[in-house]
mmCIF file of C-alpha atoms in Angstrom:
data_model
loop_
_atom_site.group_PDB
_atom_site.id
_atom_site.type_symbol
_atom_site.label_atom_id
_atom_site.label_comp_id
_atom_site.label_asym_id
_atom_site.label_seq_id
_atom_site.Cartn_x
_atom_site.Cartn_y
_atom_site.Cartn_z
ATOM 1 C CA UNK A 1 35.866 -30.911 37.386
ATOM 2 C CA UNK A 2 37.141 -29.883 34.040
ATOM 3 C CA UNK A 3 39.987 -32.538 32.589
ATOM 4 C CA UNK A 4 42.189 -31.195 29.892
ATOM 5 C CA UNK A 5 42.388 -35.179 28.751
ATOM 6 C CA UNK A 6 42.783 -35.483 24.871
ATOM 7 C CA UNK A 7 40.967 -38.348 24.120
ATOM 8 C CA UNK A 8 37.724 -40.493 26.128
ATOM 9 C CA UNK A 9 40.262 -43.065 26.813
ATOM 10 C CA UNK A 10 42.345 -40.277 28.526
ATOM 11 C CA UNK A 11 39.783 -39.044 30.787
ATOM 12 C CA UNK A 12 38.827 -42.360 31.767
ATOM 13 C CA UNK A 13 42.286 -43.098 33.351
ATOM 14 C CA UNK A 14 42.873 -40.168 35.149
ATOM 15 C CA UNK A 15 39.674 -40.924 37.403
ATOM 16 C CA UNK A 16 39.919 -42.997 40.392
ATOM 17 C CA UNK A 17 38.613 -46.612 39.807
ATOM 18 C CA UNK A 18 34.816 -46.290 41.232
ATOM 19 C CA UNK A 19 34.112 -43.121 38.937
ATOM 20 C CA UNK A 20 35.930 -44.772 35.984
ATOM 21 C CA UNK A 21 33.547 -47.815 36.661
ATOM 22 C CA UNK A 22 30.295 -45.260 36.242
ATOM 23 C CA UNK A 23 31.526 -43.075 33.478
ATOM 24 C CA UNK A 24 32.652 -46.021 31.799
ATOM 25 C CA UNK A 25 29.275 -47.735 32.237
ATOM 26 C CA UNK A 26 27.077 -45.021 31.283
ATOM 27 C CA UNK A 27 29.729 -44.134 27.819
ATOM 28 C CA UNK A 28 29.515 -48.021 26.720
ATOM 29 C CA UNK A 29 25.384 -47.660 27.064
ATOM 30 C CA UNK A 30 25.894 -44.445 24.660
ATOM 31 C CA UNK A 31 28.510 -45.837 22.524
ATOM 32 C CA UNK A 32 25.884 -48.611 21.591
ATOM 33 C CA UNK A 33 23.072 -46.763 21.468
ATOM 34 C CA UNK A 34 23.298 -43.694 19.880
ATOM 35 C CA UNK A 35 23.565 -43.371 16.071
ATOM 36 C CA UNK A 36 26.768 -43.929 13.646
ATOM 37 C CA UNK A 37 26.917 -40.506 12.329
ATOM 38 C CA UNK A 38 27.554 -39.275 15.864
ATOM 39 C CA UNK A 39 30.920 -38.725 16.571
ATOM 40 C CA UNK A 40 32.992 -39.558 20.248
ATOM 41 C CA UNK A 41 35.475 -36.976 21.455
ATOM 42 C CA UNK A 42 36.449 -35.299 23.946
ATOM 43 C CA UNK A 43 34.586 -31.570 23.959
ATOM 44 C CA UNK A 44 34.628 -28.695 27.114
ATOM 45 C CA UNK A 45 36.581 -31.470 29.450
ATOM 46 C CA UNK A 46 33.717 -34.144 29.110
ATOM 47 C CA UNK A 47 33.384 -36.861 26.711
ATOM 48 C CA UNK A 48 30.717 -35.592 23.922
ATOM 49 C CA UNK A 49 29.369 -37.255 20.875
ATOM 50 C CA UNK A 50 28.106 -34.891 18.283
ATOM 51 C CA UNK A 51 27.426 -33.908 14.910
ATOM 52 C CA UNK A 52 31.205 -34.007 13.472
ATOM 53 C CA UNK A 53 32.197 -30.387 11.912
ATOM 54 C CA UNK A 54 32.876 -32.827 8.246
ATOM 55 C CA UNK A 55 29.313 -33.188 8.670
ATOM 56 C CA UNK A 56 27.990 -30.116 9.456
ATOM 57 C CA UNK A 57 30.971 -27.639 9.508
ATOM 58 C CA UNK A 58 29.096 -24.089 9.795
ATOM 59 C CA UNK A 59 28.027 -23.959 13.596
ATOM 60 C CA UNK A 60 28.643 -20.693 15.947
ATOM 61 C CA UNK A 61 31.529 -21.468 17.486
ATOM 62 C CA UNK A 62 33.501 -23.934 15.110
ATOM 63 C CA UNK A 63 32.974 -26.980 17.186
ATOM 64 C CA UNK A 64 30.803 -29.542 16.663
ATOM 65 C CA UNK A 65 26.975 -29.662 17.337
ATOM 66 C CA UNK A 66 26.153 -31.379 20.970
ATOM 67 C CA UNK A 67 24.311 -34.049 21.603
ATOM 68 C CA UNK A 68 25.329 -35.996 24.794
ATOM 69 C CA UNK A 69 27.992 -34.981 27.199
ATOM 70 C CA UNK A 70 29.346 -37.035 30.111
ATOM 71 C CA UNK A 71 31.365 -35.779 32.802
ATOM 72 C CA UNK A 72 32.657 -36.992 36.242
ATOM 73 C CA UNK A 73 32.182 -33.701 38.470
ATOM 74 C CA UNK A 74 33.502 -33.028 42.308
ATOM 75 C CA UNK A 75 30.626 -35.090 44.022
ATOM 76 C CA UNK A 76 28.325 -36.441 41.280
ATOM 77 C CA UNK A 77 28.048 -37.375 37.721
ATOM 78 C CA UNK A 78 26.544 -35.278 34.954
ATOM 79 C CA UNK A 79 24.628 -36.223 31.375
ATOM 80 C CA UNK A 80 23.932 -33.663 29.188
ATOM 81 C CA UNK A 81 21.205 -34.474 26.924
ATOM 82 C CA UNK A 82 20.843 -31.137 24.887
ATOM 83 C CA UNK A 83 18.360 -33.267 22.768
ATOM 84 C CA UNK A 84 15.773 -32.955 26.295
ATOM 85 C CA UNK A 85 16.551 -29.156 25.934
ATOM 86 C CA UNK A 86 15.810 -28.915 22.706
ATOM 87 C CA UNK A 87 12.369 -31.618 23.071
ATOM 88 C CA UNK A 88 9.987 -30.837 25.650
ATOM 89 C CA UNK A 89 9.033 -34.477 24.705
ATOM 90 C CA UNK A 90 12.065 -35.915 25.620
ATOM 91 C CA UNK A 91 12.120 -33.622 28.904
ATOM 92 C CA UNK A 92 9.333 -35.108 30.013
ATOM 93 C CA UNK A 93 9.640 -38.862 29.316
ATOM 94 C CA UNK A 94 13.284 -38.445 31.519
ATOM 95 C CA UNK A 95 10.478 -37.140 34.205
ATOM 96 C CA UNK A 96 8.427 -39.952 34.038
ATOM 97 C CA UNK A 97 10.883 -42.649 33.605
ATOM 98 C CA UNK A 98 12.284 -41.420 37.033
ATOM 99 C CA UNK A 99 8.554 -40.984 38.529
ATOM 100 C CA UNK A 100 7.767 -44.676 36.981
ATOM 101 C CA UNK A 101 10.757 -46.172 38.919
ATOM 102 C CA UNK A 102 10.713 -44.147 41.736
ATOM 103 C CA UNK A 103 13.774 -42.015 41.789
ATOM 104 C CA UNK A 104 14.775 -38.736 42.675
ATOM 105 C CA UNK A 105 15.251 -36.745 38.952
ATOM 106 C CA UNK A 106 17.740 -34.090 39.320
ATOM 107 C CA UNK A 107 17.440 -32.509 35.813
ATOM 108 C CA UNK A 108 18.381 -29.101 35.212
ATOM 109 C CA UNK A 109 17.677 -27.779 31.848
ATOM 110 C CA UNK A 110 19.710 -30.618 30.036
ATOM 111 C CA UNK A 111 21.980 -31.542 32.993
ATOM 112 C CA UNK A 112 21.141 -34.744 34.174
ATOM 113 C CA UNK A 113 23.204 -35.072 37.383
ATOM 114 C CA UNK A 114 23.275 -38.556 39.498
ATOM 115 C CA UNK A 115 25.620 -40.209 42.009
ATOM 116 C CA UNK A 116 25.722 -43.707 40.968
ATOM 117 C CA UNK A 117 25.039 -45.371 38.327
ATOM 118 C CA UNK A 118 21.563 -47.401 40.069
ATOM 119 C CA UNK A 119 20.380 -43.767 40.023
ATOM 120 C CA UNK A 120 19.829 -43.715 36.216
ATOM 121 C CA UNK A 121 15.561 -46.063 36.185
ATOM 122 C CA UNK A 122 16.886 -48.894 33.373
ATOM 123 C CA UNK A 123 16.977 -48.232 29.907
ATOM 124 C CA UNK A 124 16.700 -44.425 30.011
ATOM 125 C CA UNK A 125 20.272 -43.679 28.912
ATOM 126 C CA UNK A 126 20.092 -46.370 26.005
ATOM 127 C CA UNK A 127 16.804 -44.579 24.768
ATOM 128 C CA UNK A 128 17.896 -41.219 25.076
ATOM 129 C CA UNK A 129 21.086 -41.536 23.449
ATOM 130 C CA UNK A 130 19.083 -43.262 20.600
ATOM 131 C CA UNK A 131 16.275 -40.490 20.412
ATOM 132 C CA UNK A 132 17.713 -38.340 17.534
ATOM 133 C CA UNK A 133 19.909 -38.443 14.731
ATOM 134 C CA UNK A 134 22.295 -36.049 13.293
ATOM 135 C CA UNK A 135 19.969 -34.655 10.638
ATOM 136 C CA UNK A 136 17.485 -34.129 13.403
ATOM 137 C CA UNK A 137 20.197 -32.254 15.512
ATOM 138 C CA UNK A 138 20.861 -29.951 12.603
ATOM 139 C CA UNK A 139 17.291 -29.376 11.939
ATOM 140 C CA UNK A 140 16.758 -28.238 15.406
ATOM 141 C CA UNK A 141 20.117 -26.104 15.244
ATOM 142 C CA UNK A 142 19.301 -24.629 12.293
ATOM 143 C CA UNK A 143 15.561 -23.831 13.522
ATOM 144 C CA UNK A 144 17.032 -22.183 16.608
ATOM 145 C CA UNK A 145 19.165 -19.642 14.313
ATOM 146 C CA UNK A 146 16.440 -19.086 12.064
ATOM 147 C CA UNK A 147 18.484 -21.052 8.946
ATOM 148 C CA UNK A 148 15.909 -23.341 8.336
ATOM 149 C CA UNK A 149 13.805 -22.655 5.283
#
């Protein structure tokens, strides 16, 4: 479910109250999580936080470099955590947090998709929002387009 909302707050209110309550949960855990020099907005219809194009202005398609994308889809909920795509590390700590506490992991390559928000084992959005900075996104994006020297 794509919104064409401008702003976080925007796509907030234009979901019914229960999915406001989980997208709104899961976004505060980012928002105090995740590092300063990330930046909130809204990217694709989802709420993103990336690498802000003042910061690193020279990516492929003149937005700014993902990190963490929530969205509210049709019947479930969806994280991206492109720093799991880009970490096998990462990948597999998500795997075992949901193995340690006994949940189902529905993880696509760096879709996390869940249907409430006791679906998420404690303390895995907190760490993974918190797993990189911005100079390690841009290391990795530069790496991938063979910039890095």
């Amino acid at each position: 479910m794509r919104s064409n909302a401008g702003t976080p707050e925007a796509y907030l209110a234009e979901l019914p109250d229960h999915r406001r309550d989980v997208v709104a949960a899961v976004r505060d855990l980012v928002n105090g999580h995740i590092d300063p020099g990330f930046e909130e907005a809204m990217e694709f219809g989802m709420i993103a936080w990336g690498v802000p194009l003042h910061r690193y202005p020279n990516t492929y398609n003149k937005r700014p470099l993902g990190y963490i994308a929530l969205a509210a889809q049709k019947n479930y909920y969806s994280l991206y955590l492109m720093g799991a795509y880009e970490d096998s590390e990462q990948e597999a700590w998500i795997r075992q947090e949901f193995e340690r506490a006994g949940q189902r992991c529905d993880f696509g390559k760096c879709c996390l998709r869940f249907r409430k928000l006791e679906d998420l084992p404690e303390g895995l959005v907190e760490k993974a929002a918190a797993w990189w900075t911005p100079d390690e996104v841009i290391r990795s994006y530069e790496r991938a387009k063979g910039l890095a020297t």
